[in-house]
Tab-separated table of C-alpha atoms in Angstrom:
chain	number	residue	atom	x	y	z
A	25	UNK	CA	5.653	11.998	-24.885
A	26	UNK	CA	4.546	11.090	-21.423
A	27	UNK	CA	4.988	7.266	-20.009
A	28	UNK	CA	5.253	5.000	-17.672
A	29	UNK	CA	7.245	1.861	-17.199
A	30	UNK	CA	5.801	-1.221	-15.142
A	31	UNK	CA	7.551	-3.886	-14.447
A	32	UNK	CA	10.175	-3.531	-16.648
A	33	UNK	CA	8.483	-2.492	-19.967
A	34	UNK	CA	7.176	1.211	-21.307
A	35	UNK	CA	3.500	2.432	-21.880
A	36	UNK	CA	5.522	3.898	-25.428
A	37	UNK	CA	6.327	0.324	-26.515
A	38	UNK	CA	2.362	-0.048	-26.915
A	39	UNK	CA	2.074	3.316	-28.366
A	40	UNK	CA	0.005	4.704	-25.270
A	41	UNK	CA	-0.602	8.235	-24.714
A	42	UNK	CA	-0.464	9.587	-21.390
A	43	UNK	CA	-3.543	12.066	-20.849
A	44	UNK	CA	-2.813	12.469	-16.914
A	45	UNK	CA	-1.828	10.812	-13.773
A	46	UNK	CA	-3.804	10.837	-10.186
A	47	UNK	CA	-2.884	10.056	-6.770
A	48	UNK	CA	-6.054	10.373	-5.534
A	49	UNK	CA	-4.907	10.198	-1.638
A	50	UNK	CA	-1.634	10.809	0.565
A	51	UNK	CA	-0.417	7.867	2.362
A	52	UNK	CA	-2.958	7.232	5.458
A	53	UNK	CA	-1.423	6.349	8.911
A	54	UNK	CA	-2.787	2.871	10.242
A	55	UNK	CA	-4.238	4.273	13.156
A	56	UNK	CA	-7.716	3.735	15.444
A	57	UNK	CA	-9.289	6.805	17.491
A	58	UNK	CA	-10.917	4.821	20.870
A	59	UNK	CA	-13.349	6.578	23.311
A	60	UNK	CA	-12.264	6.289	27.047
A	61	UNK	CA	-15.287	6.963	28.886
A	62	UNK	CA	-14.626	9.931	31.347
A	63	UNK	CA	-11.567	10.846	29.173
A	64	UNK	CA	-11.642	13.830	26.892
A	65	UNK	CA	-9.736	13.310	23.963
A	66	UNK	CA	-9.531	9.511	22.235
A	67	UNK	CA	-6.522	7.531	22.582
A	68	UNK	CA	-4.333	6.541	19.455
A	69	UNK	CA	-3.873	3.271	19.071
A	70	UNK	CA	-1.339	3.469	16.273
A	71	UNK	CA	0.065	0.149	13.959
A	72	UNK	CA	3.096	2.361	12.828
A	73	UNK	CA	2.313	2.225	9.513
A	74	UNK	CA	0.935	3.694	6.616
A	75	UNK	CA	-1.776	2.489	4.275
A	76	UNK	CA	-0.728	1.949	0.654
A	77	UNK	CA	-2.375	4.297	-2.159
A	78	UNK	CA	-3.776	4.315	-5.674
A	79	UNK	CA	-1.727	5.780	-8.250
A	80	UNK	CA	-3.885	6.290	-12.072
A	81	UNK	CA	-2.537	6.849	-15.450
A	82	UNK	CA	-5.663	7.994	-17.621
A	83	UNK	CA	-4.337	6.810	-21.290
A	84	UNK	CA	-5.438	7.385	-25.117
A	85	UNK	CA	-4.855	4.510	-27.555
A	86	UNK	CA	-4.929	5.031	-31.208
A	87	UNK	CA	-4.946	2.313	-34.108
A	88	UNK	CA	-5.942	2.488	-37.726
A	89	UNK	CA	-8.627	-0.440	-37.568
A	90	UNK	CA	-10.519	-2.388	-35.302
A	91	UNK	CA	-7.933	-5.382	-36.078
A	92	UNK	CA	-5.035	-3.647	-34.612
A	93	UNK	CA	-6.735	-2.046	-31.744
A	94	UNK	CA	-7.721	-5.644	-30.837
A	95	UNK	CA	-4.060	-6.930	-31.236
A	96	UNK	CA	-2.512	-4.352	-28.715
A	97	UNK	CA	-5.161	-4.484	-26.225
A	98	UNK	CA	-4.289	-7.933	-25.845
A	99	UNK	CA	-0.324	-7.226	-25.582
A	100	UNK	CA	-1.325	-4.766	-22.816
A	101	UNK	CA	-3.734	-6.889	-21.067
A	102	UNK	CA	-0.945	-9.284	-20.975
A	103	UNK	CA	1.579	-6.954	-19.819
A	104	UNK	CA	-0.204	-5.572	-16.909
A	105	UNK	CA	-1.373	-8.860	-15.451
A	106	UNK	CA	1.468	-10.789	-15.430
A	107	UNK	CA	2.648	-11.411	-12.002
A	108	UNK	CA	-0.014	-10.066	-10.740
A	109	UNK	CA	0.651	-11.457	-7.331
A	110	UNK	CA	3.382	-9.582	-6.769
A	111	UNK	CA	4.965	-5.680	-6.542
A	112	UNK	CA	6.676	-4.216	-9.236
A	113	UNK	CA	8.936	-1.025	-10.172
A	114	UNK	CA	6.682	1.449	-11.396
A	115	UNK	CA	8.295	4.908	-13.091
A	116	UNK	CA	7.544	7.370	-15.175
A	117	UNK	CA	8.255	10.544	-17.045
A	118	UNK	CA	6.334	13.275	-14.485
A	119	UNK	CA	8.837	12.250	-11.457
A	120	UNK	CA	12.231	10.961	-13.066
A	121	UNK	CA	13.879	11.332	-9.208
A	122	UNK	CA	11.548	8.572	-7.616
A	123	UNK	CA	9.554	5.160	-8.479
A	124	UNK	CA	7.047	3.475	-6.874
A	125	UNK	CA	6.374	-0.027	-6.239
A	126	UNK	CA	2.981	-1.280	-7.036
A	127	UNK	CA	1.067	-3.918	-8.967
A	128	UNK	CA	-2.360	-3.586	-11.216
A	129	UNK	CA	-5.582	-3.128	-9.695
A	130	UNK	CA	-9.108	-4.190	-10.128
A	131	UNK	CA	-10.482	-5.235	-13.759
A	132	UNK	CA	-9.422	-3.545	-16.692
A	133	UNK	CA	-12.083	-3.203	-18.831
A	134	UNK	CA	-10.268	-1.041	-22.158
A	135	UNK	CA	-12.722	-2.040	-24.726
A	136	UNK	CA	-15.962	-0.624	-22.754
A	137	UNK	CA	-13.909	2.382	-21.876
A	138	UNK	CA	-12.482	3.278	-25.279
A	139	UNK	CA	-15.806	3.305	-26.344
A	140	UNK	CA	-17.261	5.290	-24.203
A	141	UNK	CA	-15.098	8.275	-23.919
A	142	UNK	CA	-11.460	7.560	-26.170
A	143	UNK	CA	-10.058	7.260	-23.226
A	144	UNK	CA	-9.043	4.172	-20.297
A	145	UNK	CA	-7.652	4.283	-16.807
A	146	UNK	CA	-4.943	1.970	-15.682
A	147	UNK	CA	-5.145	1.827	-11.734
A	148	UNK	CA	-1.967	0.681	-9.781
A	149	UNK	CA	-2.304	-0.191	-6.223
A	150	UNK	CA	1.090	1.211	-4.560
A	151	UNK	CA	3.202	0.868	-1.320
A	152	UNK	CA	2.666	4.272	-0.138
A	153	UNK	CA	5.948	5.711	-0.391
A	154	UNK	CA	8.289	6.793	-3.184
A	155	UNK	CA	11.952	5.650	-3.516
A	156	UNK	CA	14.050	8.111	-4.515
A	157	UNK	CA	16.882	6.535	-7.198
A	158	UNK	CA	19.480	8.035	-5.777
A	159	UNK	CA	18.752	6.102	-2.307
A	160	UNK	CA	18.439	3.016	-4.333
A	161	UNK	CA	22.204	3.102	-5.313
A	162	UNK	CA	24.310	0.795	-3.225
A	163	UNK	CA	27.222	2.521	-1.399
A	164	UNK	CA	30.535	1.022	0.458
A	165	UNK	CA	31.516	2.139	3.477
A	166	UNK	CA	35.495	1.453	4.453
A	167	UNK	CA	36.155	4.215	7.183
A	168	UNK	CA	34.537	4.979	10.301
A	169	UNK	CA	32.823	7.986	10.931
A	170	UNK	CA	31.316	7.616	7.207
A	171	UNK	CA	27.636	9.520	7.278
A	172	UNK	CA	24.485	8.817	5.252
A	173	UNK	CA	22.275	11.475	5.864
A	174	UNK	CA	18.523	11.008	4.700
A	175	UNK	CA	17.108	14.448	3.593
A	176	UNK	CA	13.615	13.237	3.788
A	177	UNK	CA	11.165	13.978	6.986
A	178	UNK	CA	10.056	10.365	7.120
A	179	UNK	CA	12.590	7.172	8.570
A	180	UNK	CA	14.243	5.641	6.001
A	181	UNK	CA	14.590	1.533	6.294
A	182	UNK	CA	17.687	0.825	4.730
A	183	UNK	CA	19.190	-2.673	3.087
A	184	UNK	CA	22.908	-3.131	4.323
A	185	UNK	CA	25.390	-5.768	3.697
A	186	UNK	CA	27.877	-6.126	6.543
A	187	UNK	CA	31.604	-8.136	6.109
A	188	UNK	CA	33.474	-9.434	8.507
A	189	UNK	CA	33.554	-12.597	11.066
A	190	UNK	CA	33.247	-13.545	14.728
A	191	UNK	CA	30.917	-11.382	17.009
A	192	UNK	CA	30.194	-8.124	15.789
A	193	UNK	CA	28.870	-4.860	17.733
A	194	UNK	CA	26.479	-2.692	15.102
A	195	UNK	CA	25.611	0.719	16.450
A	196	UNK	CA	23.505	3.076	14.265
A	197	UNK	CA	23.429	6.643	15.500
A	198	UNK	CA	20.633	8.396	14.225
A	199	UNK	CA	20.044	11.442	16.065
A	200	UNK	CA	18.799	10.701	19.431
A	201	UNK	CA	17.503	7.577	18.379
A	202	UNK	CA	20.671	5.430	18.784
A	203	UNK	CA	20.164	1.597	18.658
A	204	UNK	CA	22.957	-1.600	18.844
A	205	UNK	CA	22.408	-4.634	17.773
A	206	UNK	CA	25.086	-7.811	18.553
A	207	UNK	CA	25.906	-10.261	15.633
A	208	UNK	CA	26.612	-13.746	16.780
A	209	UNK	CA	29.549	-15.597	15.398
A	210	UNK	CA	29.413	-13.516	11.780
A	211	UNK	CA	30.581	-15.674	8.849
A	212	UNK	CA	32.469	-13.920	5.793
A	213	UNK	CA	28.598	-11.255	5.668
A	214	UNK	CA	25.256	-11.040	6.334
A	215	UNK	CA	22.110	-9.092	5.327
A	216	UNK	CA	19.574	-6.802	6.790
A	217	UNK	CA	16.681	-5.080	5.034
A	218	UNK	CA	15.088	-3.269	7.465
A	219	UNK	CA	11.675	-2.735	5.187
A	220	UNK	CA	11.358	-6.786	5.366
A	221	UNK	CA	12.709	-7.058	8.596
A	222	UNK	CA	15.023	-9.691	8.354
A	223	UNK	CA	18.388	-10.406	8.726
A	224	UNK	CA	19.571	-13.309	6.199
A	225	UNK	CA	22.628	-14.484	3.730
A	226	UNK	CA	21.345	-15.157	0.689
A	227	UNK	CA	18.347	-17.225	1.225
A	228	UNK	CA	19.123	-18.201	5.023
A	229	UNK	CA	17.595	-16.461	7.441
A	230	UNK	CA	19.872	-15.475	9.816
A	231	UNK	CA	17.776	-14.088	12.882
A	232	UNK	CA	18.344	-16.055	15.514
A	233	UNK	CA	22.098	-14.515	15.016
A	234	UNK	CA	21.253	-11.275	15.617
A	235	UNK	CA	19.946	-9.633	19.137
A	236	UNK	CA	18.465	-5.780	19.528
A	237	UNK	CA	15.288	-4.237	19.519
A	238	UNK	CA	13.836	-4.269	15.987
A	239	UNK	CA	15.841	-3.768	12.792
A	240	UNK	CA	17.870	-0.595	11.707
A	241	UNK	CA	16.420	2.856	10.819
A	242	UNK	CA	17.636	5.702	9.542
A	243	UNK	CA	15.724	8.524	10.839
C-alpha cells in the first residue's frame, strides 16, 4: 500500500489510502524581470533562490461507522498539526531515494471532503528541493585528497564538522569555483551548515571566528 510518513509517523498507522500524489509546480527561481527604458531585454534581478512548492497526497479513509471515522479524524487532525510552526521530514513510498522537508498547509477540512467525494487532500507546503538519503549520511574524512562528488546539476550546501585546534586554512575546490575560508583560534571542532549559514559548536555561534566570502558549497 502507498504512504507517507510526516514527521515521524505513517499515513498506514491511520489506515489511510493513498489515491495519488501532486506536485503541482517545479521549484520557481526568486527572480524580478525590470524594464530599462532604451534597453532591449529586462534585467534580472535575481535573490538566488528558489521558491518553496506544494506537494498533495489525495487520500481515502475507510471506517465501519460514523463513531470510528470520527475517532481517527481526530488522531490525524492531531498528527498533522502538531508543530505546525515548524519543517518536518516528509517521505514516502513513490520516491524511497529522497524526502522532503515540509510542514501542513492551509485548513484541513476531512469531514466536508469525505462527504463530498470519498476522498480528502492533505497539502504540504515544502522547501523546494529533495534530499537524497544517501547525501544525508554523515561521512569522515581522515586523508587528504578525499572527494565528495555531488551527481546532481544543482549546488549542494553541505553540513561539516571540522576537528582540530589553533588557526585553520579550509579550502573547498569545487570545480572552478574554489573558495578559502580562515578559522580563528579553532578549539577541539566546530560546525558549518551551509543551508543555515552559520558556523557554530553546539549552540554557540561561532561566526565571528570564521573569515571568507559566504559559507561552503559544493557545486
Amino acid at each position: 500500500m502507498s504512504y507517507f510518513v510526516y514527521n515521524g509517523r505513517s499515513s498506514e498507522e491511520f489506515g489511510l489510502r493513498i489515491e495519488s500524489k501532486n506536485i503541482f509546480s517545479a521549484p520557481e527561481f526568486d527572480a524580478e524581470f525590470t524594464s530599462i527604458p532604451g534597453r532591449s531585454g529586462d534585467l534580472i534581478v535575481s535573490n538566488n533562490c528558489f521558491k518553496n512548492v506544494e506537494v498533495t497526497y489525495t487520500v481515502f479513509l475507510a471506517r465501519k461507522t460514523a463513531a470510528e471515522l470520527a475517532d481517527v479524524l481526530t488522531e490525524i487532525k492531531g498528527w498533522l498539526y502538531t508543530d505546525p510552526d515548524r519543517y518536518h521530514e516528509i517521505s514516502d513510498s513513490y520516491d524511497k531515494k529522497h524526502i522532503r522537508y515540509g510542514v501542513i498547509s492551509g485548513s484541513l477540512d476531512i469531514e466536508e471532503q469525505l462527504n463530498k467525494v470519498g476522498l480528502f487532500t492533505v497539502t504540504f507546503n515544502c522547501k523546494p528541493f529533495r534530499y537524497s538519503n544517501a547525501g544525508l549520511t554523515n561521512i569522515e574524512i581522515l586523508d587528504n585528497g578525499y572527494q565528495v562528488t555531488n551527481p546532481y546539476p544543482f549546488p549542494a550546501k553541505p553540513y561539516f564538522r571540522l576537528d582540530g585546534n589553533g588557526d585553520v586554512t579550509l579550502t573547498i575546490q569545487s570545480g572552478r569555483n574554489n573558495a578559502t575560508w580562515q578559522i580563528k583560534d579553532l578549539e577541539q571542532y566546530i560546525e558549518c551548515d551551509s543551508e543555515l549559514m552559520n558556523f557554530y559548536k553546539e549552540t554557540e555561534l561561532q561566526n565571528l571566528k570564521d573569515s571568507g566570502d559566504g559559507f561552503p558549497v559544493l557545486h
